[in-house]
mmCIF file of C-alpha atoms in Angstrom:
data_model
loop_
_atom_site.group_PDB
_atom_site.id
_atom_site.type_symbol
_atom_site.label_atom_id
_atom_site.label_comp_id
_atom_site.label_asym_id
_atom_site.label_seq_id
_atom_site.Cartn_x
_atom_site.Cartn_y
_atom_site.Cartn_z
ATOM 1 C CA MET A 1 -15.416 107.806 108.677
ATOM 2 C CA ASP A 2 -13.938 105.289 110.915
ATOM 3 C CA PRO A 3 -15.835 104.056 113.969
ATOM 4 C CA GLU A 4 -12.981 104.708 116.455
ATOM 5 C CA MET A 5 -12.603 108.183 115.181
ATOM 6 C CA VAL A 6 -16.376 108.891 115.493
ATOM 7 C CA GLN A 7 -16.196 107.838 119.024
ATOM 8 C CA ALA A 8 -13.280 109.744 120.040
ATOM 9 C CA ARG A 9 -14.994 112.736 118.374
ATOM 10 C CA SER A 10 -18.264 112.095 120.672
ATOM 11 C CA ARG A 11 -16.146 111.773 123.600
ATOM 12 C CA TRP A 12 -14.481 115.317 122.881
ATOM 13 C CA GLN A 13 -17.845 116.780 122.327
ATOM 14 C CA THR A 14 -19.160 115.398 125.683
ATOM 15 C CA TYR A 15 -16.193 116.777 127.778
ATOM 16 C CA ALA A 16 -16.862 120.358 125.844
ATOM 17 C CA GLN A 17 -20.385 120.149 126.758
ATOM 18 C CA ARG A 18 -19.891 119.305 130.333
ATOM 19 C CA TRP A 19 -17.356 121.996 130.534
ATOM 20 C CA THR A 20 -19.626 124.450 128.756
ATOM 21 C CA GLN A 21 -22.250 123.883 131.477
ATOM 22 C CA VAL A 22 -19.683 124.283 134.125
ATOM 23 C CA VAL A 23 -18.722 127.557 132.885
ATOM 24 C CA ARG A 24 -22.107 128.985 132.238
ATOM 25 C CA LEU A 25 -23.229 128.051 135.919
ATOM 26 C CA SER A 26 -20.008 129.383 137.243
ATOM 27 C CA GLY A 27 -19.909 132.535 135.372
ATOM 28 C CA TRP A 28 -16.297 132.093 134.095
ATOM 29 C CA ARG A 29 -17.210 132.281 130.527
ATOM 30 C CA ARG A 30 -15.648 135.763 130.163
ATOM 31 C CA TYR A 31 -12.421 134.457 130.953
ATOM 32 C CA PRO A 32 -10.348 132.779 128.043
ATOM 33 C CA GLU A 33 -8.173 131.085 130.437
ATOM 34 C CA VAL A 34 -10.752 128.405 131.502
ATOM 35 C CA GLY A 35 -9.909 125.884 128.912
ATOM 36 C CA ALA A 36 -6.097 126.074 129.851
ATOM 37 C CA LEU A 37 -6.926 125.794 133.243
ATOM 38 C CA ALA A 38 -8.877 122.477 132.682
ATOM 39 C CA GLY A 39 -6.257 121.144 130.430
ATOM 40 C CA PHE A 40 -3.272 122.338 132.758
ATOM 41 C CA LEU A 41 -4.868 120.495 135.832
ATOM 42 C CA ALA A 42 -5.638 117.255 133.664
ATOM 43 C CA VAL A 43 -2.107 117.204 132.450
ATOM 44 C CA PHE A 44 -0.750 117.831 135.983
ATOM 45 C CA ILE A 45 -2.599 115.180 137.776
ATOM 46 C CA GLY A 46 -2.253 112.569 135.152
ATOM 47 C CA PHE A 47 1.367 112.952 134.970
ATOM 48 C CA SER A 48 1.378 112.743 138.713
ATOM 49 C CA ALA A 49 -0.107 109.665 138.625
ATOM 50 C CA VAL A 50 1.940 107.682 136.157
ATOM 51 C CA ALA A 51 5.348 109.422 135.927
ATOM 52 C CA PRO A 52 7.649 108.713 138.674
ATOM 53 C CA TYR A 53 9.549 111.717 140.065
ATOM 54 C CA PHE A 54 7.164 113.904 138.355
ATOM 55 C CA LEU A 55 6.666 116.342 141.212
ATOM 56 C CA THR A 56 10.500 116.294 142.375
ATOM 57 C CA LEU A 57 11.936 119.709 142.442
ATOM 58 C CA ASP A 58 14.514 118.939 139.804
ATOM 59 C CA SER A 59 11.212 117.866 137.462
ATOM 60 C CA LEU A 60 9.518 121.027 138.265
ATOM 61 C CA ALA A 61 12.634 123.068 137.450
ATOM 62 C CA GLY A 62 13.000 121.424 134.249
ATOM 63 C CA ILE A 63 9.239 122.172 133.372
ATOM 64 C CA MET A 64 9.608 125.654 134.351
ATOM 65 C CA THR A 65 12.945 125.909 131.907
ATOM 66 C CA ILE A 66 11.059 124.674 128.993
ATOM 67 C CA ALA A 67 8.005 126.637 129.494
ATOM 68 C CA ALA A 68 9.824 129.780 130.051
ATOM 69 C CA GLU A 69 11.843 129.685 126.755
ATOM 70 C CA LEU A 70 8.617 128.682 124.705
ATOM 71 C CA GLY A 71 6.630 131.150 126.641
ATOM 72 C CA LEU A 72 8.641 134.309 125.959
ATOM 73 C CA VAL A 73 7.922 133.453 122.182
ATOM 74 C CA ALA A 74 4.470 132.549 122.959
ATOM 75 C CA VAL A 75 3.279 135.704 125.065
ATOM 76 C CA GLY A 76 4.357 137.978 121.755
ATOM 77 C CA VAL A 77 2.598 135.530 119.502
ATOM 78 C CA THR A 78 -0.580 135.788 121.785
ATOM 79 C CA LEU A 79 -0.647 139.506 121.701
ATOM 80 C CA LEU A 80 -0.092 139.757 117.535
ATOM 81 C CA MET A 81 -2.834 137.050 117.326
ATOM 82 C CA ILE A 82 -5.270 139.212 119.536
ATOM 83 C CA ALA A 83 -4.332 141.896 117.081
ATOM 84 C CA GLY A 84 -5.421 139.650 114.303
ATOM 85 C CA GLU A 85 -2.407 138.396 112.739
ATOM 86 C CA PHE A 86 0.131 135.526 112.661
ATOM 87 C CA ASP A 87 4.096 135.197 112.734
ATOM 88 C CA LEU A 88 5.398 132.004 111.603
ATOM 89 C CA SER A 89 9.091 133.511 111.428
ATOM 90 C CA VAL A 90 9.476 133.523 115.287
ATOM 91 C CA GLY A 91 11.628 130.256 115.097
ATOM 92 C CA SER A 92 13.884 131.688 112.358
ATOM 93 C CA VAL A 93 14.455 134.721 114.251
ATOM 94 C CA LEU A 94 15.183 133.014 117.562
ATOM 95 C CA GLY A 95 17.565 130.923 115.715
ATOM 96 C CA VAL A 96 19.134 134.101 113.739
ATOM 97 C CA SER A 97 19.430 136.359 116.739
ATOM 98 C CA SER A 98 21.020 133.668 118.808
ATOM 99 C CA MET A 99 23.470 133.033 116.098
ATOM 100 C CA ALA A 100 24.275 136.394 115.719
ATOM 101 C CA PHE A 101 24.866 136.903 119.569
ATOM 102 C CA ALA A 102 27.126 134.086 119.427
ATOM 103 C CA LEU A 103 29.035 135.351 116.913
ATOM 104 C CA MET A 104 29.382 138.605 118.093
ATOM 105 C CA VAL A 105 30.734 137.803 121.444
ATOM 106 C CA ARG A 106 33.294 135.179 119.895
ATOM 107 C CA ALA A 107 34.351 137.985 118.324
ATOM 108 C CA GLY A 108 35.133 140.159 121.398
ATOM 109 C CA TRP A 109 32.332 142.038 121.227
ATOM 110 C CA PRO A 110 31.010 143.455 125.044
ATOM 111 C CA HIS A 111 28.112 141.076 125.772
ATOM 112 C CA LEU A 112 25.799 143.785 126.658
ATOM 113 C CA VAL A 113 26.627 145.217 123.272
ATOM 114 C CA ALA A 114 25.855 142.122 121.387
ATOM 115 C CA PHE A 115 22.831 141.662 123.357
ATOM 116 C CA GLY A 116 21.297 145.130 122.334
ATOM 117 C CA ALA A 117 22.468 144.355 118.554
ATOM 118 C CA ALA A 118 20.929 140.854 118.345
ATOM 119 C CA LEU A 119 17.531 142.544 119.775
ATOM 120 C CA ALA A 120 17.811 145.355 117.414
ATOM 121 C CA LEU A 121 18.585 142.960 114.547
ATOM 122 C CA ALA A 122 15.257 141.072 115.416
ATOM 123 C CA ALA A 123 13.154 143.890 115.840
ATOM 124 C CA ALA A 124 14.169 145.247 112.480
ATOM 125 C CA ILE A 125 13.121 141.717 111.129
ATOM 126 C CA GLY A 126 9.659 142.048 112.723
ATOM 127 C CA ALA A 127 9.169 145.722 111.716
ATOM 128 C CA LEU A 128 10.080 144.387 108.074
ATOM 129 C CA ASN A 129 7.325 141.644 108.292
ATOM 130 C CA GLY A 130 4.897 144.192 109.892
ATOM 131 C CA TRP A 131 5.640 146.804 107.199
ATOM 132 C CA VAL A 132 5.014 144.286 104.157
ATOM 133 C CA VAL A 133 1.901 143.077 105.846
ATOM 134 C CA THR A 134 0.365 146.310 106.863
ATOM 135 C CA ARG A 135 1.436 148.366 103.717
ATOM 136 C CA GLY A 136 1.257 145.642 101.035
ATOM 137 C CA ARG A 137 -2.162 144.369 102.608
ATOM 138 C CA LEU A 138 -0.795 140.789 102.250
ATOM 139 C CA PRO A 139 -1.742 137.985 104.633
ATOM 140 C CA SER A 140 0.782 137.521 107.541
ATOM 141 C CA PHE A 141 0.516 133.821 107.279
ATOM 142 C CA ILE A 142 2.347 134.035 103.860
ATOM 143 C CA VAL A 143 4.382 137.032 104.415
ATOM 144 C CA THR A 144 5.887 135.357 107.680
ATOM 145 C CA LEU A 145 6.084 131.860 105.989
ATOM 146 C CA GLY A 146 8.310 133.209 103.170
ATOM 147 C CA SER A 147 10.366 135.095 106.068
ATOM 148 C CA MET A 148 10.665 131.890 108.255
ATOM 149 C CA MET A 149 12.130 130.331 105.056
ATOM 150 C CA PHE A 150 14.264 133.328 104.030
ATOM 151 C CA TRP A 151 16.139 133.644 107.421
ATOM 152 C CA ARG A 152 16.370 129.952 107.836
ATOM 153 C CA GLY A 153 18.278 129.750 104.471
ATOM 154 C CA VAL A 154 20.140 132.595 105.487
ATOM 155 C CA LEU A 155 21.284 130.958 108.678
ATOM 156 C CA LEU A 156 22.254 127.743 107.025
ATOM 157 C CA ALA A 157 24.291 129.648 104.319
ATOM 158 C CA VAL A 158 26.251 131.836 106.826
ATOM 159 C CA THR A 159 27.183 129.001 109.147
ATOM 160 C CA GLY A 160 27.493 126.174 106.483
ATOM 161 C CA GLY A 161 25.508 123.775 108.628
ATOM 162 C CA PHE A 162 27.810 123.681 111.548
ATOM 163 C CA PRO A 163 27.187 124.739 115.060
ATOM 164 C CA ILE A 164 28.777 127.838 117.081
ATOM 165 C CA ALA A 165 29.877 127.065 120.420
ATOM 166 C CA TYR A 166 31.267 129.369 122.834
ATOM 167 C CA GLU A 167 32.908 128.563 126.347
ATOM 168 C CA GLY A 168 33.069 131.903 128.088
ATOM 169 C CA LYS A 169 30.587 133.236 130.694
ATOM 170 C CA SER A 170 29.561 136.665 131.697
ATOM 171 C CA SER A 171 27.233 138.199 134.503
ATOM 172 C CA LEU A 172 24.770 139.059 131.600
ATOM 173 C CA MET A 173 24.525 135.261 130.422
ATOM 174 C CA PHE A 174 24.079 134.493 134.366
ATOM 175 C CA ALA A 175 21.615 136.991 134.537
ATOM 176 C CA LEU A 176 19.534 135.524 131.459
ATOM 177 C CA SER A 177 19.806 131.675 132.213
ATOM 178 C CA GLY A 178 21.735 131.140 135.270
ATOM 179 C CA ARG A 179 21.233 128.319 137.657
ATOM 180 C CA LEU A 180 19.107 129.564 140.936
ATOM 181 C CA PRO A 181 18.760 128.044 143.975
ATOM 182 C CA GLY A 182 16.352 124.887 143.784
ATOM 183 C CA GLY A 183 17.469 124.523 140.115
ATOM 184 C CA PHE A 184 15.478 126.676 138.341
ATOM 185 C CA HIS A 185 16.973 128.729 135.891
ATOM 186 C CA ALA A 186 16.933 132.573 135.597
ATOM 187 C CA SER A 187 14.839 132.513 132.339
ATOM 188 C CA ALA A 188 12.043 131.806 134.475
ATOM 189 C CA LEU A 189 11.988 135.197 135.882
ATOM 190 C CA TRP A 190 12.210 136.534 132.804
ATOM 191 C CA PHE A 191 9.220 134.689 131.548
ATOM 192 C CA LEU A 192 7.175 135.593 134.587
ATOM 193 C CA ALA A 193 8.110 139.187 134.457
ATOM 194 C CA VAL A 194 7.398 139.731 130.574
ATOM 195 C CA ALA A 195 4.031 137.773 130.966
ATOM 196 C CA GLY A 196 3.124 140.189 134.015
ATOM 197 C CA ILE A 197 4.041 143.177 132.143
ATOM 198 C CA ALA A 198 2.291 142.116 128.978
ATOM 199 C CA THR A 199 -0.919 141.191 131.316
ATOM 200 C CA VAL A 200 -1.059 144.651 132.601
ATOM 201 C CA VAL A 201 -0.553 146.260 129.173
ATOM 202 C CA LEU A 202 -2.939 144.221 127.488
ATOM 203 C CA THR A 203 -5.922 144.746 130.370
ATOM 204 C CA ARG A 204 -5.054 147.927 131.663
ATOM 205 C CA THR A 205 -3.573 150.432 128.921
ATOM 206 C CA PRO A 206 -5.497 152.146 125.934
ATOM 207 C CA PHE A 207 -3.027 149.956 123.945
ATOM 208 C CA GLY A 208 -4.165 146.893 125.139
ATOM 209 C CA ASN A 209 -7.703 147.838 124.290
ATOM 210 C CA ALA A 210 -6.433 148.791 120.468
ATOM 211 C CA VAL A 211 -4.850 145.542 120.265
ATOM 212 C CA PHE A 212 -8.313 143.890 121.194
ATOM 213 C CA ALA A 213 -10.291 146.392 118.868
ATOM 214 C CA ALA A 214 -7.658 145.811 115.853
ATOM 215 C CA GLY A 215 -8.054 142.224 115.774
ATOM 216 C CA GLY A 216 -11.858 142.056 116.621
ATOM 217 C CA ASN A 217 -13.225 144.559 114.424
ATOM 218 C CA PRO A 218 -10.382 146.560 112.391
ATOM 219 C CA GLN A 219 -13.068 148.592 110.787
ATOM 220 C CA ALA A 220 -15.011 149.925 113.858
ATOM 221 C CA ALA A 221 -11.557 150.572 115.394
ATOM 222 C CA ARG A 222 -10.414 152.770 112.376
ATOM 223 C CA ALA A 223 -13.708 154.712 113.021
ATOM 224 C CA LEU A 224 -13.150 155.119 116.656
ATOM 225 C CA GLY A 225 -9.400 156.604 115.844
ATOM 226 C CA VAL A 226 -7.485 153.207 116.407
ATOM 227 C CA GLU A 227 -4.330 153.332 114.167
ATOM 228 C CA VAL A 228 -4.614 149.600 113.215
ATOM 229 C CA HIS A 229 -1.642 149.449 111.105
ATOM 230 C CA ARG A 230 0.534 151.131 113.826
ATOM 231 C CA VAL A 231 -1.056 148.550 116.662
ATOM 232 C CA LYS A 232 0.098 145.670 114.306
ATOM 233 C CA GLN A 233 3.330 146.830 113.242
ATOM 234 C CA ILE A 234 4.090 147.103 116.818
ATOM 235 C CA GLY A 235 3.112 143.639 117.360
ATOM 236 C CA PHE A 236 5.343 142.307 115.068
ATOM 237 C CA ILE A 237 8.432 144.255 116.385
ATOM 238 C CA LEU A 238 7.495 142.675 120.200
ATOM 239 C CA THR A 239 6.991 139.009 118.818
ATOM 240 C CA ALA A 240 10.213 139.283 116.953
ATOM 241 C CA THR A 241 12.242 140.741 119.929
ATOM 242 C CA LEU A 242 10.894 138.299 122.390
ATOM 243 C CA ALA A 243 11.727 135.204 120.220
ATOM 244 C CA ALA A 244 15.286 136.836 120.037
ATOM 245 C CA LEU A 245 15.229 137.336 124.079
ATOM 246 C CA ALA A 246 14.278 133.579 124.040
ATOM 247 C CA GLY A 247 17.133 132.764 121.629
ATOM 248 C CA ILE A 248 19.508 134.404 123.626
ATOM 249 C CA ILE A 249 18.598 132.706 126.605
ATOM 250 C CA GLN A 250 18.932 129.393 125.359
ATOM 251 C CA PHE A 251 22.354 130.050 124.135
ATOM 252 C CA SER A 252 23.568 131.459 127.631
ATOM 253 C CA ARG A 253 21.942 128.097 128.929
ATOM 254 C CA PHE A 254 23.602 125.619 126.453
ATOM 255 C CA GLY A 255 26.789 127.696 125.343
ATOM 256 C CA SER A 256 26.010 126.849 121.665
ATOM 257 C CA VAL A 257 23.772 127.452 118.800
ATOM 258 C CA ASP A 258 23.210 125.261 115.829
ATOM 259 C CA PRO A 259 21.441 126.315 112.311
ATOM 260 C CA LEU A 260 18.201 124.687 113.202
ATOM 261 C CA ARG A 261 17.835 126.438 116.526
ATOM 262 C CA GLY A 262 14.246 127.410 116.717
ATOM 263 C CA GLU A 263 12.646 125.039 114.230
ATOM 264 C CA GLY A 264 9.100 124.525 115.230
ATOM 265 C CA VAL A 265 9.015 126.845 117.660
ATOM 266 C CA GLU A 266 6.456 129.036 115.959
ATOM 267 C CA LEU A 267 4.116 126.070 115.841
ATOM 268 C CA GLU A 268 4.428 125.140 119.845
ATOM 269 C CA ALA A 269 4.115 128.679 120.299
ATOM 270 C CA ILE A 270 0.897 129.108 118.308
ATOM 271 C CA ALA A 271 -0.447 125.949 120.258
ATOM 272 C CA ALA A 272 0.510 127.633 123.515
ATOM 273 C CA ALA A 273 -1.292 130.610 122.670
ATOM 274 C CA VAL A 274 -4.674 129.002 121.488
ATOM 275 C CA THR A 275 -4.486 126.237 124.295
ATOM 276 C CA GLY A 276 -4.469 129.543 126.584
ATOM 277 C CA GLY A 277 -7.486 130.796 124.899
ATOM 278 C CA THR A 278 -6.488 132.926 121.946
ATOM 279 C CA LEU A 279 -9.030 132.804 119.286
ATOM 280 C CA LEU A 280 -7.258 132.194 115.465
ATOM 281 C CA THR A 281 -9.673 134.851 114.493
ATOM 282 C CA GLY A 282 -8.168 137.576 116.638
ATOM 283 C CA GLY A 283 -9.732 140.054 119.231
ATOM 284 C CA TYR A 284 -9.808 137.481 122.067
ATOM 285 C CA GLY A 285 -7.003 135.837 124.296
ATOM 286 C CA SER A 286 -4.950 135.882 127.324
ATOM 287 C CA VAL A 287 -1.599 136.160 128.265
ATOM 288 C CA ILE A 288 -2.284 134.365 131.518
ATOM 289 C CA GLY A 289 -3.629 131.552 129.468
ATOM 290 C CA THR A 290 -0.460 131.342 127.424
ATOM 291 C CA VAL A 291 1.421 130.923 130.594
ATOM 292 C CA LEU A 292 -0.760 128.040 131.276
ATOM 293 C CA GLY A 293 -0.130 126.561 127.574
ATOM 294 C CA ALA A 294 3.097 127.122 127.856
ATOM 295 C CA LEU A 295 3.471 125.133 131.141
ATOM 296 C CA ILE A 296 1.156 122.589 129.776
ATOM 297 C CA VAL A 297 3.944 122.123 126.906
ATOM 298 C CA GLY A 298 6.428 121.784 129.469
ATOM 299 C CA MET A 299 4.706 119.038 131.600
ATOM 300 C CA VAL A 300 4.128 116.945 128.452
ATOM 301 C CA ARG A 301 7.427 116.963 127.164
ATOM 302 C CA ASN A 302 9.057 116.729 130.818
ATOM 303 C CA GLY A 303 6.276 114.254 131.853
ATOM 304 C CA LEU A 304 6.472 111.708 128.951
ATOM 305 C CA VAL A 305 10.315 111.180 129.109
ATOM 306 C CA LEU A 306 9.936 110.626 133.281
ATOM 307 C CA ALA A 307 6.651 107.983 132.030
ATOM 308 C CA GLY A 308 9.259 106.163 129.864
ATOM 309 C CA ALA A 309 7.224 107.121 126.603
ATOM 310 C CA PRO A 310 8.895 107.211 123.326
ATOM 311 C CA ALA A 311 9.788 110.886 122.486
ATOM 312 C CA TYR A 312 7.799 110.802 119.359
ATOM 313 C CA TRP A 313 4.780 110.889 121.138
ATOM 314 C CA TYR A 314 5.331 114.449 122.258
ATOM 315 C CA ARG A 315 3.704 116.196 119.272
ATOM 316 C CA ALA A 316 0.990 113.767 119.182
ATOM 317 C CA PHE A 317 0.196 114.445 122.866
ATOM 318 C CA ILE A 318 0.420 118.301 122.173
ATOM 319 C CA GLY A 319 -2.048 117.969 119.082
ATOM 320 C CA LEU A 320 -4.617 116.136 121.189
ATOM 321 C CA VAL A 321 -4.551 118.809 124.048
ATOM 322 C CA LEU A 322 -4.601 121.710 121.361
ATOM 323 C CA VAL A 323 -7.718 120.355 119.572
ATOM 324 C CA GLY A 324 -9.521 119.765 123.088
ATOM 325 C CA ALA A 325 -8.710 123.196 124.245
ATOM 326 C CA VAL A 326 -10.008 124.666 120.940
ATOM 327 C CA ILE A 327 -13.278 122.900 121.373
ATOM 328 C CA ILE A 328 -13.579 123.774 124.681
ATOM 329 C CA ASN A 329 -12.487 127.773 124.351
ATOM 330 C CA LEU A 330 -15.196 127.904 121.256
ATOM 331 C CA ARG A 331 -17.809 126.603 123.122
ATOM 332 C CA ILE A 332 -17.248 128.779 126.092
ATOM 333 C CA ARG A 333 -16.894 131.603 124.048
ATOM 334 C CA ARG A 334 -20.144 130.732 121.838
ATOM 335 C CA SER A 335 -22.083 130.539 125.209
ATOM 336 C CA GLY A 336 -21.064 133.925 125.982
#
């Protein structure tokens, strides 16, 4: 192995061991958000030191806009991952739903009706994914990978590869992504509201307990009367619906949508969820951690631009943060 890679791996292990000791002493190991909080503080302090104008109101508003649109998708992905499944089709669902909304409003549909129809379309796609996974007993990774490719192909075929623009405005579009005082967009409020509701559902309701049980130990959950298939089916529907909401919010902000809209979002959403402490194996995670993970992605994307770094470093930086967070989260989990 290359000496530099060995040295880098050794550094990451040292950092992980230190954080594990801190968690052990503090009693925080029960909280999956610890790794995300550490990453959030490190990225925030780092960019505050090296990037001019990072702490300005405009910069913070931009970070929140990026985090909100990604975070809406990531919240659904988090719930589904805790339940023990993946959905790689959320990027394509985001694109299909926003394109459907755009075509409907251009055709003269009332915006509220088009909004409901686009969400219903996404929910139907999610229900189909969930039905194939649970009834066919197929891996969700494979099923949703196929769904991702299928719906992206449909999107390209329907549009011919050309974007759809809409110059009209409405109170609904303003409510979804209008600019608020301070430069923030209304999407931030939607993100915080959805994250708050999801946190309450996950931690304070029987359905939340069922989600953890379905992902942690499906056999034991069934023995206790949990309808594991139904829980996962609902998870797929919620994930697709939130992806559609994010897509419609993006369309409302830009006034246009292209056939590649949402491409790569599925990986960023998984990265935000895993950075936030959600385990790939299911049964463990946190929506609050995912919120921090989405904010980390927003800070990295905005901070690199302000620091003058080339745009292609964005995914590399996210990869480093992701690997570091996974190491810390696994060590924290095992120490518990």
